[in-house]
XYZ file of C-alpha atoms in Angstrom:
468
model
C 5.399 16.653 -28.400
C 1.646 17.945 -28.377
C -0.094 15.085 -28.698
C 2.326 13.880 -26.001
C 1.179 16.437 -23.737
C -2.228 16.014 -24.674
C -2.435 12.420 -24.251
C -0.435 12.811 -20.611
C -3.068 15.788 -19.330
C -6.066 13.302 -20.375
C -4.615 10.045 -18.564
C -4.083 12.588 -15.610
C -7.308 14.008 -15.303
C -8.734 10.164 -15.236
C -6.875 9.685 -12.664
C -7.896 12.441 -10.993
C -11.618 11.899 -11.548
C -10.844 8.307 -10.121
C -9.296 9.252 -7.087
C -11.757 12.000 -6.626
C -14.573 9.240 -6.508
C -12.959 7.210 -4.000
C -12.303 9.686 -2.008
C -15.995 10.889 -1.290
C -17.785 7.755 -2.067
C -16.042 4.658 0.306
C -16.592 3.788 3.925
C -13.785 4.368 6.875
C -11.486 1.422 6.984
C -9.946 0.577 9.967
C -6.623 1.631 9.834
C -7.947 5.211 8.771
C -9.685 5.555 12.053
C -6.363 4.877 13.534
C -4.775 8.047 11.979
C -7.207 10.091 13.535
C -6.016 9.004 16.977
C -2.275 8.798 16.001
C -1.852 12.318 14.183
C -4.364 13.921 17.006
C -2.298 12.731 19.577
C 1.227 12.245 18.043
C 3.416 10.706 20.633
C 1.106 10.112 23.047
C -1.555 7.553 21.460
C -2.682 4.610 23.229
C -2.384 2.272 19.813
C 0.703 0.497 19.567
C 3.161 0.021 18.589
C 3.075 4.080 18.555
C 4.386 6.745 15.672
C 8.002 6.670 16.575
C 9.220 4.436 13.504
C 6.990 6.281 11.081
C 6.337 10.070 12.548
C 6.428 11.883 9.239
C 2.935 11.482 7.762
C 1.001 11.994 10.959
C 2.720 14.870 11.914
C 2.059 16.374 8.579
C -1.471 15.206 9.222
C -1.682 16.378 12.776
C -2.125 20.281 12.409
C -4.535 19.872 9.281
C -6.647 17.558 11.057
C -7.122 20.446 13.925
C -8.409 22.413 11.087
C -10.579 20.320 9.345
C -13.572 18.076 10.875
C -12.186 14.352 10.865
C -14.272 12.891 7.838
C -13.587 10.922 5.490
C -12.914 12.824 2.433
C -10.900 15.546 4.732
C -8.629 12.495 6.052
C -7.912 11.478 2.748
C -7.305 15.228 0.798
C -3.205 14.679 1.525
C -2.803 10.960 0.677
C -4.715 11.968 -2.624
C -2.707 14.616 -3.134
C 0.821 12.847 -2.840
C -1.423 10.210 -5.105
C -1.461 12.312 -7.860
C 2.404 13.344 -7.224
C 3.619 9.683 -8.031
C 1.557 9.287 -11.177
C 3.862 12.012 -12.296
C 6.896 11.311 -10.811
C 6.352 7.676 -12.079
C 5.665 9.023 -15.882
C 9.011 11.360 -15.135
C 10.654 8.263 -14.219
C 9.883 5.472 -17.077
C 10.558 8.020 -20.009
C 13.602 9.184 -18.566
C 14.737 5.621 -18.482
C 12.926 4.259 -21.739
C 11.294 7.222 -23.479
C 7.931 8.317 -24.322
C 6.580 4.989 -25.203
C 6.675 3.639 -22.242
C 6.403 6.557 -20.002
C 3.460 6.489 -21.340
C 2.011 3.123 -20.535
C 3.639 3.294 -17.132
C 1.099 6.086 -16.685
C -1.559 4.559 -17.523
C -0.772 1.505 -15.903
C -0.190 3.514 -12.467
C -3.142 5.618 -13.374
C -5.401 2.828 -13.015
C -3.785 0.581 -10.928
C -6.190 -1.006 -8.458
C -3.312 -0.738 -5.850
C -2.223 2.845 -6.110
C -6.156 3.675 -6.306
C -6.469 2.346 -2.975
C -3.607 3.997 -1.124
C -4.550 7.369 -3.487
C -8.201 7.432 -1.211
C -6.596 5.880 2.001
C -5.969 8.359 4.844
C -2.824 6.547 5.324
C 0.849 6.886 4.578
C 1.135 4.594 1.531
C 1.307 6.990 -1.075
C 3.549 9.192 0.357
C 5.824 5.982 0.677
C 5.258 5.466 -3.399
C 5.913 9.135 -3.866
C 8.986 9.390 -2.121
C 10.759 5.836 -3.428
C 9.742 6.473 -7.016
C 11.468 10.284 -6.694
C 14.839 8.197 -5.566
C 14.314 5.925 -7.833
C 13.996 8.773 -10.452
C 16.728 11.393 -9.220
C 19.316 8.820 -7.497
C 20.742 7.774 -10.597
C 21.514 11.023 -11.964
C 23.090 12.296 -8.547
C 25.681 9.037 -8.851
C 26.294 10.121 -12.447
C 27.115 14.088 -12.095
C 28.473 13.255 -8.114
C 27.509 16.771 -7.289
C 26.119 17.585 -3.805
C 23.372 19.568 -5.171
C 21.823 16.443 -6.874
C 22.498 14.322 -3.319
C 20.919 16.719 -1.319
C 17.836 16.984 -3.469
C 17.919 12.765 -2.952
C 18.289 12.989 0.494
C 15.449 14.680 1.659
C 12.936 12.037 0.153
C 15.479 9.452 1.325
C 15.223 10.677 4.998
C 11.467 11.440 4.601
C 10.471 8.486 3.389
C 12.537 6.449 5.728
C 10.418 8.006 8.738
C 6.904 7.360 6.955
C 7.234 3.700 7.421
C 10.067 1.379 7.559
C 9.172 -0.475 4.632
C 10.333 2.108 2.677
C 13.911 1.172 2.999
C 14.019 -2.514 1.598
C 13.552 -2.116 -2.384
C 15.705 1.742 -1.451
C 18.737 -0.555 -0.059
C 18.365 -2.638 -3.139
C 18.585 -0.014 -5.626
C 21.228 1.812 -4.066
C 23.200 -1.862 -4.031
C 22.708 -1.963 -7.889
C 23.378 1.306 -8.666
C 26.666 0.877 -6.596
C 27.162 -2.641 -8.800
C 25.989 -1.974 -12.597
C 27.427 1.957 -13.100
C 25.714 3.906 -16.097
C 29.321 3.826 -18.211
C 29.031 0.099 -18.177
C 31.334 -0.719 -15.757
C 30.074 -3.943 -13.538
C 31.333 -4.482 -10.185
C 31.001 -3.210 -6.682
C 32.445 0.515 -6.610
C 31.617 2.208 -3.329
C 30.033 5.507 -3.184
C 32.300 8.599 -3.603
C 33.229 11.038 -1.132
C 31.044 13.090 -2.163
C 27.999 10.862 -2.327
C 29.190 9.831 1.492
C 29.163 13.890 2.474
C 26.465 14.630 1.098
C 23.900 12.055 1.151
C 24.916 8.554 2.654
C 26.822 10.404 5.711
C 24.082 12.724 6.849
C 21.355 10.013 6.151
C 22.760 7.983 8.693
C 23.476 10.361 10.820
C 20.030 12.052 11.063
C 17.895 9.086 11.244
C 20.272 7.955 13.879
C 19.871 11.435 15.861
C 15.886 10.831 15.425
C 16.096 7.162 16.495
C 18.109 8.475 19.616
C 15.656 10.897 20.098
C 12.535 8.735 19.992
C 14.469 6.503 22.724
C 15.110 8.854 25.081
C 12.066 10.962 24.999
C 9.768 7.987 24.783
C 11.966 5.041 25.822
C 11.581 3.045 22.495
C 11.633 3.101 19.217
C 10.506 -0.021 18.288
C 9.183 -0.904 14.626
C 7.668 -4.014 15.404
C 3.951 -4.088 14.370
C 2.972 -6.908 16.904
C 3.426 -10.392 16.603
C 3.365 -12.413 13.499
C -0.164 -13.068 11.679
C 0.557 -16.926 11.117
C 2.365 -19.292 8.830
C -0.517 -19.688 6.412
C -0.362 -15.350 6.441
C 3.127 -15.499 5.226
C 2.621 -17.838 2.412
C -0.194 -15.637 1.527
C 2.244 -12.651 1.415
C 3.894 -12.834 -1.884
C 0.550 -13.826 -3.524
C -0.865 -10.872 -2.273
C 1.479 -8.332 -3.559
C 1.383 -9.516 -7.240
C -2.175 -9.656 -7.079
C -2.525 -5.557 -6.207
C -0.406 -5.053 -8.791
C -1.806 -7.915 -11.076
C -0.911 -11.099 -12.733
C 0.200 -9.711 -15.833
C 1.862 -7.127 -15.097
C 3.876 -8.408 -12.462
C 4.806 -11.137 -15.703
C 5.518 -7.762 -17.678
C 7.677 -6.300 -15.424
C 9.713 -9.890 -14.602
C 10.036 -9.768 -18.539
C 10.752 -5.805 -18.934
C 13.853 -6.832 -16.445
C 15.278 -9.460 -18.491
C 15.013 -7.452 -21.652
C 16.322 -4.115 -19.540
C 19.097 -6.311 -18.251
C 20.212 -7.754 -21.884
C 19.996 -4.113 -23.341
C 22.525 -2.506 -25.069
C 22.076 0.897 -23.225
C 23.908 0.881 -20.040
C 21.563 2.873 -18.492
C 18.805 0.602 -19.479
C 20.629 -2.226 -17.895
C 21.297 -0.138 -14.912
C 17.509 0.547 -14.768
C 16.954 -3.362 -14.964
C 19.285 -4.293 -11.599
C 17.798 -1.500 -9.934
C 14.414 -2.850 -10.135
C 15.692 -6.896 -9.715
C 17.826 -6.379 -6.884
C 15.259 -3.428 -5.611
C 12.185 -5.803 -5.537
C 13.967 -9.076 -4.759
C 15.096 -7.308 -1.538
C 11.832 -5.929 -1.039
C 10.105 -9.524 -1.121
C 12.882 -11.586 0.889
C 12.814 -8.364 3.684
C 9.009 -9.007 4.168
C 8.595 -12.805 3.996
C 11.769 -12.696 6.823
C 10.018 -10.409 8.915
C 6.491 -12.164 8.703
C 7.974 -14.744 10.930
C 8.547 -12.095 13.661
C 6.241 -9.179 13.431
C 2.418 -8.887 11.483
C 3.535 -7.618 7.868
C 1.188 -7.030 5.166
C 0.936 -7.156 1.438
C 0.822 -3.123 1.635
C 4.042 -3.073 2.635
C 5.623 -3.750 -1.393
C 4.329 -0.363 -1.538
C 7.916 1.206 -2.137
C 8.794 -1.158 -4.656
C 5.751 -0.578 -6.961
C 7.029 1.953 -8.816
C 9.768 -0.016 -10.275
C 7.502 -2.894 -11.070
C 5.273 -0.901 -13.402
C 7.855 0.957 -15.501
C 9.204 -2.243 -16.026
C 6.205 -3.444 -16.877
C 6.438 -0.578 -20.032
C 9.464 -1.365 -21.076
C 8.475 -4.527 -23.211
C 6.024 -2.185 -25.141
C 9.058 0.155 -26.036
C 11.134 -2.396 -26.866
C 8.824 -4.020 -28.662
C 8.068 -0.322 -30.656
C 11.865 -0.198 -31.241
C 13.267 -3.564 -32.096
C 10.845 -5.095 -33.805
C 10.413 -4.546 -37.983
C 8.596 -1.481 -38.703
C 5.416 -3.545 -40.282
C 5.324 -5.215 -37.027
C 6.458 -2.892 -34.443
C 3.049 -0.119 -33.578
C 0.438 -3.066 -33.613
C 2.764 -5.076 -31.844
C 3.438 -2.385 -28.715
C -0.358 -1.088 -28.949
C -1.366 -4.717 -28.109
C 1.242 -5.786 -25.197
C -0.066 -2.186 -23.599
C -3.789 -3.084 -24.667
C -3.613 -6.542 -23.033
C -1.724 -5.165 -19.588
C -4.487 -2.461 -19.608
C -7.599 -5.293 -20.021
C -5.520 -7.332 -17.147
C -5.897 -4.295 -14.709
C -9.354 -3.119 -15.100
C -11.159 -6.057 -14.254
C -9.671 -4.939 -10.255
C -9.957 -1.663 -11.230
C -13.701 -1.622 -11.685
C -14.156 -3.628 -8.567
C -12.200 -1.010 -6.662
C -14.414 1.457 -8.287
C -17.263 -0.614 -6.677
C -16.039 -1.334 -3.161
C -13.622 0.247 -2.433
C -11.570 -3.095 -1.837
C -12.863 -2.638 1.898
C -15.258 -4.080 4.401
C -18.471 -1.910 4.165
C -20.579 -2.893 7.836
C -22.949 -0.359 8.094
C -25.678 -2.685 6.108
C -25.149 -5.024 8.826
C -25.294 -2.427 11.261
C -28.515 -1.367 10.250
C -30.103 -4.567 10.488
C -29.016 -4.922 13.981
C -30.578 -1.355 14.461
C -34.302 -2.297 13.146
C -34.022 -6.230 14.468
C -33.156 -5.956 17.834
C -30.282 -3.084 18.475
C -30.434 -4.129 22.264
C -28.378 -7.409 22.069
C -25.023 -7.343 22.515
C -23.096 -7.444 19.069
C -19.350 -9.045 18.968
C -17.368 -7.533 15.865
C -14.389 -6.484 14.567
C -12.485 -4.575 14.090
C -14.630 -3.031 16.685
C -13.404 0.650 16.110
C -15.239 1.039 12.930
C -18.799 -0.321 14.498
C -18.104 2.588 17.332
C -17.708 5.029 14.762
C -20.869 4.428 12.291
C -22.825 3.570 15.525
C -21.528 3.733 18.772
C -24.909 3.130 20.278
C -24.959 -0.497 20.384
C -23.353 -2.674 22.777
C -20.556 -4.723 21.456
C -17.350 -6.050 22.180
C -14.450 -7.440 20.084
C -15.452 -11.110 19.185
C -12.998 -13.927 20.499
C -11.147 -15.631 17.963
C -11.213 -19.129 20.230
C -14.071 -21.585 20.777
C -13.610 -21.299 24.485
C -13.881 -17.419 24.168
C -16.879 -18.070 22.140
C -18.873 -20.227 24.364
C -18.043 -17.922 27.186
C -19.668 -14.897 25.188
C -22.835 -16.811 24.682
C -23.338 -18.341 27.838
C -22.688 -14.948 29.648
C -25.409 -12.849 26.730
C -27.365 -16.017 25.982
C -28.392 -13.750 22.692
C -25.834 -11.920 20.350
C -25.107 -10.823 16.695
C -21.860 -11.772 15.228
C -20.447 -9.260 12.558
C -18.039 -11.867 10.338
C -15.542 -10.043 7.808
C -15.098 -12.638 5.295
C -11.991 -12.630 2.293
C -11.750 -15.404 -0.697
C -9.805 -18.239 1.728
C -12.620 -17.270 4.415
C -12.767 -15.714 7.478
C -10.003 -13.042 8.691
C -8.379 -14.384 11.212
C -9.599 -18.086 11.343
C -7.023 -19.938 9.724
C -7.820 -22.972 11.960
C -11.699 -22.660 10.783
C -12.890 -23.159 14.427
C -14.842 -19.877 14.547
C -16.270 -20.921 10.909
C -16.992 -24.391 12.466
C -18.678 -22.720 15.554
C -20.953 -20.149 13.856
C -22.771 -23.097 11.640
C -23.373 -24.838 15.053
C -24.418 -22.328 17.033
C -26.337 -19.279 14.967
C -28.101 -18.609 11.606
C -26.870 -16.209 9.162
C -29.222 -13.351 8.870
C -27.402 -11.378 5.985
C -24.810 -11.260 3.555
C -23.770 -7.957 2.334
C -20.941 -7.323 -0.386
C -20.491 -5.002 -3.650
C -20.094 -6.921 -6.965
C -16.344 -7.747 -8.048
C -15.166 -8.570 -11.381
C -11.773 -10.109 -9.963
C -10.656 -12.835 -7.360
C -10.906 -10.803 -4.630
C -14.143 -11.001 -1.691
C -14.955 -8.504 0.941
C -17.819 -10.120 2.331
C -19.626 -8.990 5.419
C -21.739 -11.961 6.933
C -24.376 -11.348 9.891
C -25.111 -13.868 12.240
C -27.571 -14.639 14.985
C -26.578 -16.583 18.122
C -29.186 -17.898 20.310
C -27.746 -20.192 23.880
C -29.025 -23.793 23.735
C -30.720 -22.801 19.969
């Protein structure tokens, strides 16, 4: 039990000291510059689609942002701080349902995970969304076991928090409550509807205070629309999937698809209730998002809820491993799957270290500044240029070859500020703005951080010249 504790205080500091890092040491991105406008002005910000479908986080943030100047590090003190919540929570969770073995190695895993790094130093909502899912995912069980409306109540309030931080959040939730509902921890299979109590105390009142808030948001503010715009693209959607195993990795995404066939085919019924929750809880998850991606932008970020039952599944093979296999074989058998899923996640993890896994433009910015900071500049997103240097003149660049031409006839001279990822350049799926760049400017810098991994955020400057 010491040298548990031990080893669980030293993987916690690290992750700490990591998150600390990121917090002080990487550039706005855009969507945190968006916070600061939606929890300063709640209700009444000009971005939409507006707060109403995910109030929760930005009006936690809104009265700590009126104390606190809106920096970086400041905007990102509360997203770090529910950061370090899930680590725990997440340990909590995978040695309740496996034991110390692989609670263990689901710490470490989430400890270092290039994903939950990122949302850890991102003043965003995303890891209050991990927080609240993985206490559900932790707590829920146990409240359908003992059916006592203590237990329900103490699921419900992450249940109805979470479900106004973003409406992601309820995908892999309505999957787990489905399996928990179909595999029971005596081993009975089947669909058995919640009890009365369950319906009293936490499905009934769920309902009907997000529908009372949902009413609410209508009248006072005549929608309450979750759409995030309209949808990014086919080639954006088949990109979707891909994206979300590649935050979380290769491997262990391979880990976790084998932890829930070995969880499944246990002989514990709570380890095989542990194994449909996180199959039915991520397979809902992935079908929600790839449906929606047809109607409304949806991003890999979004699997965010779902994470925390991908990486204590990921553990579980090292348990098992520790537990079934002969005693000669069993220690250097689970200290090598863990080793291996460990080596698969650093390689991001150092590159996060080094960029961030972000767009830094303020190198580009400064060579505008001592070339020639009078021309106009297109960019985007434009919000961040305006807030590392609002001095220059710029507008959003066009994402159409008419729009294009029409910029440089009317400037005749302009910088282009290009964000460029691995398939090429956000946003130009067709390759015409690619296409039109080589024909009509010269690149006058390339700035990036190394990466050890797959990933690219590139930031190319170009020069446009009319007639050149």
């Amino acid at each position: 039990m010491k040298r548990e504790r031990a080893a669980v205080t030293a993987v916690m500091i690290l992750a700490v000291v990591l998150r600390v890092y990121g917090i002080f040491h990487f550039p706005f991105e855009q969507d945190e510059l968006y916070t600061i406008d939606e929890a300063t002005n709640l209700f009444h910000t000009v971005l939409l689609p507006g707060i109403q479908a995910r109030p929760f986080f930005f009006l936690l943030e809104h009265p700590f942002l009126r104390l606190v100047p809106h920096t970086a590090p400041w905007l990102r003190i509360l997203p770090f701080l529910f950061g370090v919540a899930g680590i725990w929570v997440t340990w909590r969770l995978a040695r309740d349902v496996a034991g110390p073995i692989a609670g263990f190695i689901a710490l470490v895993l989430i400890a270092i995970s290039p994903w939950h790094l990122y949302v850890s130093g991102f003043g965003r909502y995303y890891s209050l969304v991990y927080l609240l899912a993985a206490l559900i995912y932790w707590r829920l069980p146990h409240a359908y076991d003992a059916d006592r409306p203590a237990l329900y109540l103490y699921v419900l309030i992450p249940l109805f928090l979470g479900a106004w931080t973003h409406p992601s959040f309820v995908f892999p939730i309505a999957g787990v409550a489905l399996a928990i509902s179909i595999s029971r921890a005596d081993g009975r299979v089947g669909f058995h509807w919640p009890t009365r109590t369950a319906w009293l105390w936490l499905w009934g009142p769920f309902i009907a205070l997000s529908a009372c808030v949902a009413l609410a948001m209508r009248v006072l503010h005549h929608t309450s629309d979750v759409a995030n715009g309209g949808d990014r693209g086919f080639l954006a959607t088949l990109r979707l999937v891909p994206a979300i195993i590649d935050w979380m990795t290769l491997l262990v995404a391979a880990a976790a698809m084998a932890g829930v066939v070995l969880l499944i085919r246990a002989e514990a019924d709570t380890h095989r209730r542990f194994g449909w929750m996180v199959a039915v809880g991520c397979v809902f998850t992935l079908f929600a998002l790839v449906a929606l991606s047809f109607r409304t932008a949806i991003y890999a970020d979004y699997g965010i809820a779902a994470l925390p039952l991908a990486v204590v599944a990921a553990a579980f093979p090292v348990a098992w491993t520790y537990d079934n296999l002969p005693q000669v074989f069993a220690t250097a058998g689970a200290a090598t799957i863990g080793w291996i899923l460990v080596v698969d996640i650093l390689p991001s993890t150092v590159s996060h270290m080094s960029d961030g896994t972000r767009f830094d433009y303020r190198p580009a910015l400064s060579q505008i500044n001592a070339m020639a900071p009078s021309t106009e500049v297109l960019t985007w997103p434009i919000i961040i240029q305006r807030a590392y240097d609002p001095t220059l003149h710029s507008r959003e660049i066009p994402n159409t070859t008419a729009g294009l031409d029409s910029a440089l006839y009317r400037y005749r001279d302009l910088w282009a500020v290009i964000s460029v990822k691995r398939y090429g350049i956000v946003g130009d799926d067709t390759g015409e703005m690619a296409h039109w760049l080589r024909q009509n400017c010269r690149q006058q810098g390339e700035y990036q951080r190394p990466r050890l991994d797959y990933r690219i955020y590139r930031v190319d400057l170009w020069r446009c010249t009319y007639g050149a």
